[in-house]
Amino acid sequence: MSFSPPVFLKESEENNSKFVEIQQAQTTSTVSEDPLQNLCLASQEVLQKAQQSGRSKCLRCGGSRMFYCYTCYVPVENVPVEQIPLVKLPLKIDIIKHPKETDGKSTAVHAKLLAPEFVDIYTYPCIPEYEEKDHEVALVFPGPKSVSIKDISSHLQKRIRNNGSGKNDDPDKPSVKRKKAEGQDVCDFSESKWKGTTLKRIIFIDSTWNQTNKIFTDERLQGLLQVELKSRKTCFWRHQKGKPDTFLSTIEAIYYFLVDYHTDILKEKYIGQYDNLLFFYSFMYQLVKNVRCSGDKETRKLTH
Ligand SMILES: [Zn+2]
């Protein structure tokens, strides 16, 4: 689906009871704890204007869309690309989506729109070959073998050691081997520097929970290091039935991964560097929230 006004209205009715639950849960926390409240975001005026003028044309495929085209991964005509923030990421992101996942529902597109140079989206079963790169790639998946973000580097180091010598074209690897061979401890600074470059690519699966399991069991992904995110509550309005509110939307998962990567692996202070990844997400969240908060009369005013 796309974010057309009638759908917003329909959704707000369907999910009203859920919203009440969320509201109740939130009363225990202060406003500042709302994860989308204090983001460092670019001006969303362009989205406000686009929302008021309604759907616009995708300049690539001609489709009529709200804000962006979810098949071409570009903003629509009334959302000029130069008014959309560009986010720089410290590593590459691959998103594998299930073919049955409805494109318009996915928040994975947000990552591609906001960090196009760093993000690639693949539709399962067409995925890259990771086998040769398993010492610098990890898969975000919560399972019994998953490790936490802060432990990624040490687990990848083990793989480098186990993979043995030869076949490497990676400038990081010889120095690591040399240090190990000399039996020297690496000083804190170079350790953190080195750790920052170990992981080069992180993979996210973008689908419902059942489909995620199917993709996860693909043998091409089975050998990869699995990483689990810290538990955080979702703000997603398409919260999946029967799933806990810690089941994040894809863009939330990417965002939180990067925040933790920044502090736990790069060892740098997080000052909002990746907040703009939530540029569309926070706007849509607010929109849905406003629709749900207002009565029918207000809703009609907002959506017509
Ligand atoms: Zn298009």
PDB file of C-alpha atoms and ligand atoms in Angstrom:
ATOM      1  CA  MET A   1       0.000   0.000   0.000  1.00  0.00           C
ATOM      2  CA  SER A   2       0.949   3.596  -0.179  1.00  0.00           C
ATOM      3  CA  PHE A   3       0.293   6.305   2.308  1.00  0.00           C
ATOM      4  CA  SER A   4      -2.863   7.589   0.730  1.00  0.00           C
ATOM      5  CA  PRO A   5      -5.236   9.390   3.066  1.00  0.00           C
ATOM      6  CA  PRO A   6      -8.136   6.875   2.864  1.00  0.00           C
ATOM      7  CA  VAL A   7      -5.826   4.115   3.989  1.00  0.00           C
ATOM      8  CA  PHE A   8      -4.707   6.160   6.938  1.00  0.00           C
ATOM      9  CA  LEU A   9      -8.301   6.580   7.902  1.00  0.00           C
ATOM     10  CA  LYS A  10      -9.038   2.885   7.509  1.00  0.00           C
ATOM     11  CA  GLU A  11      -5.986   1.938   9.483  1.00  0.00           C
ATOM     12  CA  SER A  12      -6.753   4.292  12.255  1.00  0.00           C
ATOM     13  CA  GLU A  13     -10.113   2.661  12.743  1.00  0.00           C
ATOM     14  CA  GLU A  14      -8.786  -0.871  12.582  1.00  0.00           C
ATOM     15  CA  ASN A  15      -6.017  -0.282  15.006  1.00  0.00           C
ATOM     16  CA  ASN A  16      -7.758   1.967  17.405  1.00  0.00           C
ATOM     17  CA  SER A  17      -7.802  -0.535  20.227  1.00  0.00           C
ATOM     18  CA  LYS A  18      -4.113  -1.146  19.759  1.00  0.00           C
ATOM     19  CA  PHE A  19      -3.426   2.532  19.970  1.00  0.00           C
ATOM     20  CA  VAL A  20      -5.229   2.706  23.276  1.00  0.00           C
ATOM     21  CA  GLU A  21      -2.948  -0.019  24.562  1.00  0.00           C
ATOM     22  CA  ILE A  22       0.103   1.865  23.366  1.00  0.00           C
ATOM     23  CA  GLN A  23      -1.166   5.072  24.922  1.00  0.00           C
ATOM     24  CA  GLN A  24      -1.659   3.376  28.252  1.00  0.00           C
ATOM     25  CA  ALA A  25       1.788   1.871  28.145  1.00  0.00           C
ATOM     26  CA  GLN A  26       3.271   5.254  27.434  1.00  0.00           C
ATOM     27  CA  THR A  27       1.657   7.055  30.315  1.00  0.00           C
ATOM     28  CA  THR A  28       4.230   5.509  32.611  1.00  0.00           C
ATOM     29  CA  SER A  29       7.076   7.148  30.738  1.00  0.00           C
ATOM     30  CA  THR A  30       7.766  10.834  30.299  1.00  0.00           C
ATOM     31  CA  VAL A  31       7.550  12.570  26.950  1.00  0.00           C
ATOM     32  CA  SER A  32      11.323  12.743  26.660  1.00  0.00           C
ATOM     33  CA  GLU A  33      11.437   8.953  26.686  1.00  0.00           C
ATOM     34  CA  ASP A  34       9.429   8.766  23.488  1.00  0.00           C
ATOM     35  CA  PRO A  35      12.200   7.580  21.169  1.00  0.00           C
ATOM     36  CA  LEU A  36      10.995   9.690  18.262  1.00  0.00           C
ATOM     37  CA  GLN A  37      10.638  12.912  20.245  1.00  0.00           C
ATOM     38  CA  ASN A  38      14.159  14.216  20.410  1.00  0.00           C
ATOM     39  CA  LEU A  39      15.654  13.289  17.074  1.00  0.00           C
ATOM     40  CA  CYS A  40      18.033  15.570  15.175  1.00  0.00           C
ATOM     41  CA  LEU A  41      16.028  15.783  11.982  1.00  0.00           C
ATOM     42  CA  ALA A  42      16.165  17.853   8.817  1.00  0.00           C
ATOM     43  CA  SER A  43      13.137  20.068   8.216  1.00  0.00           C
ATOM     44  CA  GLN A  44      10.086  17.989   7.400  1.00  0.00           C
ATOM     45  CA  GLU A  45       8.330  20.915   5.754  1.00  0.00           C
ATOM     46  CA  VAL A  46       8.656  19.225   2.392  1.00  0.00           C
ATOM     47  CA  LEU A  47       6.711  16.245   3.735  1.00  0.00           C
ATOM     48  CA  GLN A  48       4.077  18.478   5.304  1.00  0.00           C
ATOM     49  CA  LYS A  49       3.508  20.192   1.966  1.00  0.00           C
ATOM     50  CA  ALA A  50       3.446  16.894   0.104  1.00  0.00           C
ATOM     51  CA  GLN A  51       0.989  15.470   2.588  1.00  0.00           C
ATOM     52  CA  GLN A  52      -1.321  18.424   2.025  1.00  0.00           C
ATOM     53  CA  SER A  53      -1.150  18.259  -1.755  1.00  0.00           C
ATOM     54  CA  GLY A  54      -1.625  14.495  -1.825  1.00  0.00           C
ATOM     55  CA  ARG A  55      -0.188  11.845  -4.072  1.00  0.00           C
ATOM     56  CA  SER A  56       2.306  12.797  -6.702  1.00  0.00           C
ATOM     57  CA  LYS A  57       3.991  11.193  -9.678  1.00  0.00           C
ATOM     58  CA  CYS A  58       7.064   8.989  -9.558  1.00  0.00           C
ATOM     59  CA  LEU A  59       9.406  10.532 -12.100  1.00  0.00           C
ATOM     60  CA  ARG A  60      10.838   7.127 -12.917  1.00  0.00           C
ATOM     61  CA  CYS A  61       7.843   4.820 -13.380  1.00  0.00           C
ATOM     62  CA  GLY A  62       5.006   7.344 -13.510  1.00  0.00           C
ATOM     63  CA  GLY A  63       3.166   5.687 -10.638  1.00  0.00           C
ATOM     64  CA  SER A  64       1.047   7.775  -8.295  1.00  0.00           C
ATOM     65  CA  ARG A  65       2.552   7.684  -4.818  1.00  0.00           C
ATOM     66  CA  MET A  66       2.696   9.486  -1.482  1.00  0.00           C
ATOM     67  CA  PHE A  67       6.143  10.907  -0.554  1.00  0.00           C
ATOM     68  CA  TYR A  68       8.206   8.266  -2.426  1.00  0.00           C
ATOM     69  CA  CYS A  69       7.975   5.409  -4.853  1.00  0.00           C
ATOM     70  CA  TYR A  70       8.377   2.118  -3.064  1.00  0.00           C
ATOM     71  CA  THR A  71       9.294   0.248  -6.236  1.00  0.00           C
ATOM     72  CA  CYS A  72      11.827   2.708  -7.691  1.00  0.00           C
ATOM     73  CA  TYR A  73      13.220   3.883  -4.318  1.00  0.00           C
ATOM     74  CA  VAL A  74      13.037   7.575  -5.269  1.00  0.00           C
ATOM     75  CA  PRO A  75      11.016  10.459  -3.835  1.00  0.00           C
ATOM     76  CA  VAL A  76       8.032  11.581  -5.919  1.00  0.00           C
ATOM     77  CA  GLU A  77       7.747  14.771  -7.945  1.00  0.00           C
ATOM     78  CA  ASN A  78       6.428  16.975  -5.111  1.00  0.00           C
ATOM     79  CA  VAL A  79       9.200  15.854  -2.767  1.00  0.00           C
ATOM     80  CA  PRO A  80      12.363  17.258  -4.428  1.00  0.00           C
ATOM     81  CA  VAL A  81      15.286  14.949  -3.746  1.00  0.00           C
ATOM     82  CA  GLU A  82      17.510  17.864  -2.670  1.00  0.00           C
ATOM     83  CA  GLN A  83      15.136  18.541   0.222  1.00  0.00           C
ATOM     84  CA  ILE A  84      15.591  15.024   1.550  1.00  0.00           C
ATOM     85  CA  PRO A  85      18.507  14.535   3.962  1.00  0.00           C
ATOM     86  CA  LEU A  86      21.415  12.315   2.910  1.00  0.00           C
ATOM     87  CA  VAL A  87      22.761  10.116   5.684  1.00  0.00           C
ATOM     88  CA  LYS A  88      26.327   8.818   5.739  1.00  0.00           C
ATOM     89  CA  LEU A  89      26.714   5.392   7.259  1.00  0.00           C
ATOM     90  CA  PRO A  90      29.823   3.741   8.743  1.00  0.00           C
ATOM     91  CA  LEU A  91      29.211   0.475   6.893  1.00  0.00           C
ATOM     92  CA  LYS A  92      27.171  -1.055   4.084  1.00  0.00           C
ATOM     93  CA  ILE A  93      23.700  -2.383   4.661  1.00  0.00           C
ATOM     94  CA  ASP A  94      22.026  -5.177   2.699  1.00  0.00           C
ATOM     95  CA  ILE A  95      18.314  -5.637   3.153  1.00  0.00           C
ATOM     96  CA  ILE A  96      16.787  -8.921   2.033  1.00  0.00           C
ATOM     97  CA  LYS A  97      13.072  -8.739   1.553  1.00  0.00           C
ATOM     98  CA  HIS A  98      10.604 -11.523   1.071  1.00  0.00           C
ATOM     99  CA  PRO A  99       8.914 -11.452  -2.361  1.00  0.00           C
ATOM    100  CA  LYS A 100       5.510 -11.583  -0.677  1.00  0.00           C
ATOM    101  CA  GLU A 101       6.214  -8.607   1.530  1.00  0.00           C
ATOM    102  CA  THR A 102       4.084  -5.745   0.220  1.00  0.00           C
ATOM    103  CA  ASP A 103       6.480  -3.092  -1.055  1.00  0.00           C
ATOM    104  CA  GLY A 104       4.417  -0.159   0.118  1.00  0.00           C
ATOM    105  CA  LYS A 105       4.308  -1.437   3.675  1.00  0.00           C
ATOM    106  CA  SER A 106       8.019  -1.843   4.065  1.00  0.00           C
ATOM    107  CA  THR A 107      10.084   0.734   5.901  1.00  0.00           C
ATOM    108  CA  ALA A 108      13.261  -0.720   4.334  1.00  0.00           C
ATOM    109  CA  VAL A 109      12.754   1.731   1.457  1.00  0.00           C
ATOM    110  CA  HIS A 110      13.376   4.618   3.884  1.00  0.00           C
ATOM    111  CA  ALA A 111      16.962   3.450   4.342  1.00  0.00           C
ATOM    112  CA  LYS A 112      17.533   3.273   0.584  1.00  0.00           C
ATOM    113  CA  LEU A 113      16.031   6.743   0.078  1.00  0.00           C
ATOM    114  CA  LEU A 114      18.056   8.384   2.839  1.00  0.00           C
ATOM    115  CA  ALA A 115      21.381   6.570   2.455  1.00  0.00           C
ATOM    116  CA  PRO A 116      21.316   5.398  -1.178  1.00  0.00           C
ATOM    117  CA  GLU A 117      25.084   4.859  -1.444  1.00  0.00           C
ATOM    118  CA  PHE A 118      25.191   2.574   1.551  1.00  0.00           C
ATOM    119  CA  VAL A 119      22.029   0.521   1.229  1.00  0.00           C
ATOM    120  CA  ASP A 120      21.078  -2.260  -1.187  1.00  0.00           C
ATOM    121  CA  ILE A 121      17.747  -4.035  -1.215  1.00  0.00           C
ATOM    122  CA  TYR A 122      17.481  -7.590  -2.545  1.00  0.00           C
ATOM    123  CA  THR A 123      14.381  -9.673  -3.096  1.00  0.00           C
ATOM    124  CA  TYR A 124      14.701 -13.210  -1.839  1.00  0.00           C
ATOM    125  CA  PRO A 125      15.850 -15.666  -3.218  1.00  0.00           C
ATOM    126  CA  CYS A 126      18.122 -13.376  -5.267  1.00  0.00           C
ATOM    127  CA  ILE A 127      20.744 -12.526  -2.669  1.00  0.00           C
ATOM    128  CA  PRO A 128      24.501 -11.919  -2.828  1.00  0.00           C
ATOM    129  CA  GLU A 129      27.047 -14.642  -2.140  1.00  0.00           C
ATOM    130  CA  TYR A 130      28.498 -14.003   1.325  1.00  0.00           C
ATOM    131  CA  GLU A 131      30.522 -17.157   1.881  1.00  0.00           C
ATOM    132  CA  GLU A 132      33.924 -15.645   1.061  1.00  0.00           C
ATOM    133  CA  LYS A 133      33.141 -12.576   3.155  1.00  0.00           C
ATOM    134  CA  ASP A 134      31.875 -14.260   6.300  1.00  0.00           C
ATOM    135  CA  HIS A 135      34.628 -12.610   8.376  1.00  0.00           C
ATOM    136  CA  GLU A 136      33.354  -9.108   7.634  1.00  0.00           C
ATOM    137  CA  VAL A 137      29.593  -9.620   7.302  1.00  0.00           C
ATOM    138  CA  ALA A 138      26.942 -10.225   9.965  1.00  0.00           C
ATOM    139  CA  LEU A 139      23.224 -10.893   9.917  1.00  0.00           C
ATOM    140  CA  VAL A 140      20.786  -9.264  12.313  1.00  0.00           C
ATOM    141  CA  PHE A 141      18.682 -12.095  13.633  1.00  0.00           C
ATOM    142  CA  PRO A 142      17.580 -12.904  17.160  1.00  0.00           C
ATOM    143  CA  GLY A 143      18.371 -16.558  17.732  1.00  0.00           C
ATOM    144  CA  PRO A 144      20.107 -18.875  20.184  1.00  0.00           C
ATOM    145  CA  LYS A 145      23.477 -18.309  18.481  1.00  0.00           C
ATOM    146  CA  SER A 146      23.190 -14.538  18.266  1.00  0.00           C
ATOM    147  CA  VAL A 147      25.827 -12.302  19.792  1.00  0.00           C
ATOM    148  CA  SER A 148      25.466  -8.730  20.987  1.00  0.00           C
ATOM    149  CA  ILE A 149      26.746  -5.806  18.941  1.00  0.00           C
ATOM    150  CA  LYS A 150      29.684  -5.160  21.265  1.00  0.00           C
ATOM    151  CA  ASP A 151      30.901  -8.725  20.694  1.00  0.00           C
ATOM    152  CA  ILE A 152      30.771  -8.627  16.887  1.00  0.00           C
ATOM    153  CA  SER A 153      34.436  -7.735  16.454  1.00  0.00           C
ATOM    154  CA  SER A 154      35.810 -10.500  18.651  1.00  0.00           C
ATOM    155  CA  HIS A 155      33.657 -13.084  16.865  1.00  0.00           C
ATOM    156  CA  LEU A 156      34.751 -11.857  13.458  1.00  0.00           C
ATOM    157  CA  GLN A 157      38.364 -11.926  14.611  1.00  0.00           C
ATOM    158  CA  LYS A 158      37.963 -15.601  15.436  1.00  0.00           C
ATOM    159  CA  ARG A 159      36.711 -16.212  11.945  1.00  0.00           C
ATOM    160  CA  ILE A 160      39.706 -14.422  10.458  1.00  0.00           C
ATOM    161  CA  ARG A 161      42.007 -16.641  12.496  1.00  0.00           C
ATOM    162  CA  ASN A 162      40.094 -19.783  11.611  1.00  0.00           C
ATOM    163  CA  ASN A 163      39.947 -18.929   7.938  1.00  0.00           C
ATOM    164  CA  GLY A 164      43.731 -19.127   7.888  1.00  0.00           C
ATOM    165  CA  SER A 165      46.034 -17.308   5.524  1.00  0.00           C
ATOM    166  CA  GLY A 166      46.048 -16.987   1.770  1.00  0.00           C
ATOM    167  CA  LYS A 167      43.086 -15.618  -0.128  1.00  0.00           C
ATOM    168  CA  ASN A 168      42.938 -12.236   1.512  1.00  0.00           C
ATOM    169  CA  ASP A 169      42.938  -8.969  -0.233  1.00  0.00           C
ATOM    170  CA  ASP A 170      41.911  -7.098   2.851  1.00  0.00           C
ATOM    171  CA  PRO A 171      44.391  -4.501   4.093  1.00  0.00           C
ATOM    172  CA  ASP A 172      43.208  -5.030   7.666  1.00  0.00           C
ATOM    173  CA  LYS A 173      44.010  -8.674   7.813  1.00  0.00           C
ATOM    174  CA  PRO A 174      47.816  -8.800   7.474  1.00  0.00           C
ATOM    175  CA  SER A 175      48.328  -6.329  10.301  1.00  0.00           C
ATOM    176  CA  VAL A 176      46.036  -8.308  12.556  1.00  0.00           C
ATOM    177  CA  LYS A 177      47.877 -11.507  11.803  1.00  0.00           C
ATOM    178  CA  ARG A 178      51.216  -9.857  12.364  1.00  0.00           C
ATOM    179  CA  LYS A 179      50.158  -8.525  15.719  1.00  0.00           C
ATOM    180  CA  LYS A 180      48.928 -11.905  16.727  1.00  0.00           C
ATOM    181  CA  ALA A 181      52.065 -13.659  15.505  1.00  0.00           C
ATOM    182  CA  GLU A 182      54.244 -11.279  17.469  1.00  0.00           C
ATOM    183  CA  GLY A 183      52.146 -11.968  20.504  1.00  0.00           C
ATOM    184  CA  GLN A 184      51.688  -8.303  21.218  1.00  0.00           C
ATOM    185  CA  ASP A 185      48.765  -6.735  22.837  1.00  0.00           C
ATOM    186  CA  VAL A 186      47.124  -4.144  20.718  1.00  0.00           C
ATOM    187  CA  CYS A 187      46.792  -0.767  22.349  1.00  0.00           C
ATOM    188  CA  ASP A 188      43.347   0.576  23.058  1.00  0.00           C
ATOM    189  CA  PHE A 189      43.367   3.139  20.320  1.00  0.00           C
ATOM    190  CA  SER A 190      44.374   0.877  17.452  1.00  0.00           C
ATOM    191  CA  GLU A 191      42.145  -1.834  18.857  1.00  0.00           C
ATOM    192  CA  SER A 192      39.077   0.355  18.601  1.00  0.00           C
ATOM    193  CA  LYS A 193      40.150   1.696  15.238  1.00  0.00           C
ATOM    194  CA  TRP A 194      40.652  -1.799  13.989  1.00  0.00           C
ATOM    195  CA  LYS A 195      37.407  -3.025  15.451  1.00  0.00           C
ATOM    196  CA  GLY A 196      35.596  -0.280  13.642  1.00  0.00           C
ATOM    197  CA  THR A 197      36.704  -1.607  10.307  1.00  0.00           C
ATOM    198  CA  THR A 198      36.158  -5.331  10.958  1.00  0.00           C
ATOM    199  CA  LEU A 199      32.498  -5.387  10.134  1.00  0.00           C
ATOM    200  CA  LYS A 200      31.957  -4.095   6.620  1.00  0.00           C
ATOM    201  CA  ARG A 201      28.417  -5.110   5.903  1.00  0.00           C
ATOM    202  CA  ILE A 202      25.364  -5.823   7.985  1.00  0.00           C
ATOM    203  CA  ILE A 203      22.335  -7.703   6.677  1.00  0.00           C
ATOM    204  CA  PHE A 204      18.735  -7.165   7.699  1.00  0.00           C
ATOM    205  CA  ILE A 205      15.799  -9.336   6.753  1.00  0.00           C
ATOM    206  CA  ASP A 206      12.714  -7.306   5.890  1.00  0.00           C
ATOM    207  CA  SER A 207       9.591  -9.411   6.236  1.00  0.00           C
ATOM    208  CA  THR A 208       7.023 -10.713   8.655  1.00  0.00           C
ATOM    209  CA  TRP A 209       8.269 -13.037  11.333  1.00  0.00           C
ATOM    210  CA  ASN A 210       7.269 -16.297   9.599  1.00  0.00           C
ATOM    211  CA  GLN A 211       8.871 -15.243   6.338  1.00  0.00           C
ATOM    212  CA  THR A 212      11.985 -14.123   8.169  1.00  0.00           C
ATOM    213  CA  ASN A 213      12.510 -17.632   9.470  1.00  0.00           C
ATOM    214  CA  LYS A 214      12.264 -19.028   5.978  1.00  0.00           C
ATOM    215  CA  ILE A 215      14.908 -16.644   4.650  1.00  0.00           C
ATOM    216  CA  PHE A 216      17.086 -17.151   7.690  1.00  0.00           C
ATOM    217  CA  THR A 217      17.280 -20.914   7.154  1.00  0.00           C
ATOM    218  CA  ASP A 218      18.681 -20.406   3.633  1.00  0.00           C
ATOM    219  CA  GLU A 219      22.084 -22.090   3.621  1.00  0.00           C
ATOM    220  CA  ARG A 220      23.708 -18.999   2.100  1.00  0.00           C
ATOM    221  CA  LEU A 221      22.940 -17.111   5.306  1.00  0.00           C
ATOM    222  CA  GLN A 222      23.358 -19.927   7.813  1.00  0.00           C
ATOM    223  CA  GLY A 223      27.121 -19.599   8.093  1.00  0.00           C
ATOM    224  CA  LEU A 224      27.066 -15.913   8.956  1.00  0.00           C
ATOM    225  CA  LEU A 225      27.583 -14.384  12.360  1.00  0.00           C
ATOM    226  CA  GLN A 226      24.197 -13.594  13.865  1.00  0.00           C
ATOM    227  CA  VAL A 227      23.687 -10.416  15.795  1.00  0.00           C
ATOM    228  CA  GLU A 228      20.930  -9.564  18.198  1.00  0.00           C
ATOM    229  CA  LEU A 229      19.832  -6.015  18.925  1.00  0.00           C
ATOM    230  CA  LYS A 230      19.244  -4.666  22.397  1.00  0.00           C
ATOM    231  CA  SER A 231      15.601  -4.846  23.343  1.00  0.00           C
ATOM    232  CA  ARG A 232      13.713  -1.716  22.365  1.00  0.00           C
ATOM    233  CA  LYS A 233      10.061  -1.012  21.882  1.00  0.00           C
ATOM    234  CA  THR A 234       8.671  -0.361  18.453  1.00  0.00           C
ATOM    235  CA  CYS A 235       6.703   2.707  17.436  1.00  0.00           C
ATOM    236  CA  PHE A 236       5.474   0.975  14.315  1.00  0.00           C
ATOM    237  CA  TRP A 237       1.837   1.573  13.492  1.00  0.00           C
ATOM    238  CA  ARG A 238       1.642  -1.714  11.596  1.00  0.00           C
ATOM    239  CA  HIS A 239       2.525  -3.646  14.656  1.00  0.00           C
ATOM    240  CA  GLN A 240       2.203  -7.368  13.917  1.00  0.00           C
ATOM    241  CA  LYS A 241      -0.579  -9.205  15.674  1.00  0.00           C
ATOM    242  CA  GLY A 242       0.612 -11.510  18.418  1.00  0.00           C
ATOM    243  CA  LYS A 243       4.164 -10.145  18.316  1.00  0.00           C
ATOM    244  CA  PRO A 244       5.690  -8.341  21.277  1.00  0.00           C
ATOM    245  CA  ASP A 245       6.228  -4.599  20.972  1.00  0.00           C
ATOM    246  CA  THR A 246       9.954  -5.269  20.840  1.00  0.00           C
ATOM    247  CA  PHE A 247       9.536  -6.557  17.281  1.00  0.00           C
ATOM    248  CA  LEU A 248      10.952  -3.570  15.422  1.00  0.00           C
ATOM    249  CA  SER A 249      10.150  -2.272  11.953  1.00  0.00           C
ATOM    250  CA  THR A 250      13.116  -2.602   9.594  1.00  0.00           C
ATOM    251  CA  ILE A 251      14.070   1.084   9.682  1.00  0.00           C
ATOM    252  CA  GLU A 252      13.938   1.106  13.480  1.00  0.00           C
ATOM    253  CA  ALA A 253      16.155  -1.987  13.593  1.00  0.00           C
ATOM    254  CA  ILE A 254      18.670  -0.376  11.235  1.00  0.00           C
ATOM    255  CA  TYR A 255      18.634   2.870  13.203  1.00  0.00           C
ATOM    256  CA  TYR A 256      19.122   1.239  16.608  1.00  0.00           C
ATOM    257  CA  PHE A 257      21.803  -1.052  15.245  1.00  0.00           C
ATOM    258  CA  LEU A 258      23.749   1.969  13.992  1.00  0.00           C
ATOM    259  CA  VAL A 259      23.372   3.895  17.252  1.00  0.00           C
ATOM    260  CA  ASP A 260      24.804   0.937  19.180  1.00  0.00           C
ATOM    261  CA  TYR A 261      27.472   0.285  16.548  1.00  0.00           C
ATOM    262  CA  HIS A 262      28.564   3.900  16.870  1.00  0.00           C
ATOM    263  CA  THR A 263      28.974   3.784  20.642  1.00  0.00           C
ATOM    264  CA  ASP A 264      29.913   0.123  21.233  1.00  0.00           C
ATOM    265  CA  ILE A 265      32.208  -0.492  18.261  1.00  0.00           C
ATOM    266  CA  LEU A 266      33.374   2.855  16.929  1.00  0.00           C
ATOM    267  CA  LYS A 267      33.530   4.067  20.539  1.00  0.00           C
ATOM    268  CA  GLU A 268      32.344   7.488  19.557  1.00  0.00           C
ATOM    269  CA  LYS A 269      29.778   9.695  21.156  1.00  0.00           C
ATOM    270  CA  TYR A 270      26.393   9.476  19.505  1.00  0.00           C
ATOM    271  CA  ILE A 271      25.086  12.943  18.711  1.00  0.00           C
ATOM    272  CA  GLY A 272      22.327  12.132  16.258  1.00  0.00           C
ATOM    273  CA  GLN A 273      24.443  11.202  13.236  1.00  0.00           C
ATOM    274  CA  TYR A 274      21.892   8.653  11.968  1.00  0.00           C
ATOM    275  CA  ASP A 275      18.691  10.282  13.219  1.00  0.00           C
ATOM    276  CA  ASN A 276      17.713  11.353   9.723  1.00  0.00           C
ATOM    277  CA  LEU A 277      17.218   7.686   8.831  1.00  0.00           C
ATOM    278  CA  LEU A 278      13.935   8.226  10.663  1.00  0.00           C
ATOM    279  CA  PHE A 279      13.071  11.289   8.539  1.00  0.00           C
ATOM    280  CA  PHE A 280      10.085   9.607   6.866  1.00  0.00           C
ATOM    281  CA  TYR A 281       9.339   7.220   9.688  1.00  0.00           C
ATOM    282  CA  SER A 282       8.940   9.834  12.408  1.00  0.00           C
ATOM    283  CA  PHE A 283       6.788  11.983  10.140  1.00  0.00           C
ATOM    284  CA  MET A 284       4.480   9.102   9.274  1.00  0.00           C
ATOM    285  CA  TYR A 285       4.358   8.026  12.889  1.00  0.00           C
ATOM    286  CA  GLN A 286       3.257  11.494  13.905  1.00  0.00           C
ATOM    287  CA  LEU A 287       0.696  11.580  11.118  1.00  0.00           C
ATOM    288  CA  VAL A 288      -0.854   8.276  12.133  1.00  0.00           C
ATOM    289  CA  LYS A 289      -0.774   9.305  15.776  1.00  0.00           C
ATOM    290  CA  ASN A 290      -2.556  12.571  15.016  1.00  0.00           C
ATOM    291  CA  VAL A 291      -5.221  10.792  12.989  1.00  0.00           C
ATOM    292  CA  ARG A 292      -5.789   8.330  15.791  1.00  0.00           C
ATOM    293  CA  CYS A 293      -5.917  11.035  18.428  1.00  0.00           C
ATOM    294  CA  SER A 294      -8.463  13.160  16.662  1.00  0.00           C
ATOM    295  CA  GLY A 295     -12.152  12.419  16.348  1.00  0.00           C
ATOM    296  CA  ASP A 296     -13.890  11.623  13.076  1.00  0.00           C
ATOM    297  CA  LYS A 297     -14.398  15.276  12.273  1.00  0.00           C
ATOM    298  CA  GLU A 298     -10.739  16.067  12.692  1.00  0.00           C
ATOM    299  CA  THR A 299      -9.766  12.987  10.757  1.00  0.00           C
ATOM    300  CA  ARG A 300     -11.912  14.032   7.829  1.00  0.00           C
ATOM    301  CA  LYS A 301     -10.343  17.467   7.847  1.00  0.00           C
ATOM    302  CA  LEU A 302      -6.873  15.975   7.829  1.00  0.00           C
ATOM    303  CA  THR A 303      -7.438  13.436   5.146  1.00  0.00           C
ATOM    304  CA  HIS A 304      -9.512  15.335   2.590  1.00  0.00           C
TER     305      HIS A 304
HETATM  306 ZN    ZN B   1       8.408   4.517  -9.415  1.00  0.00          ZN
END
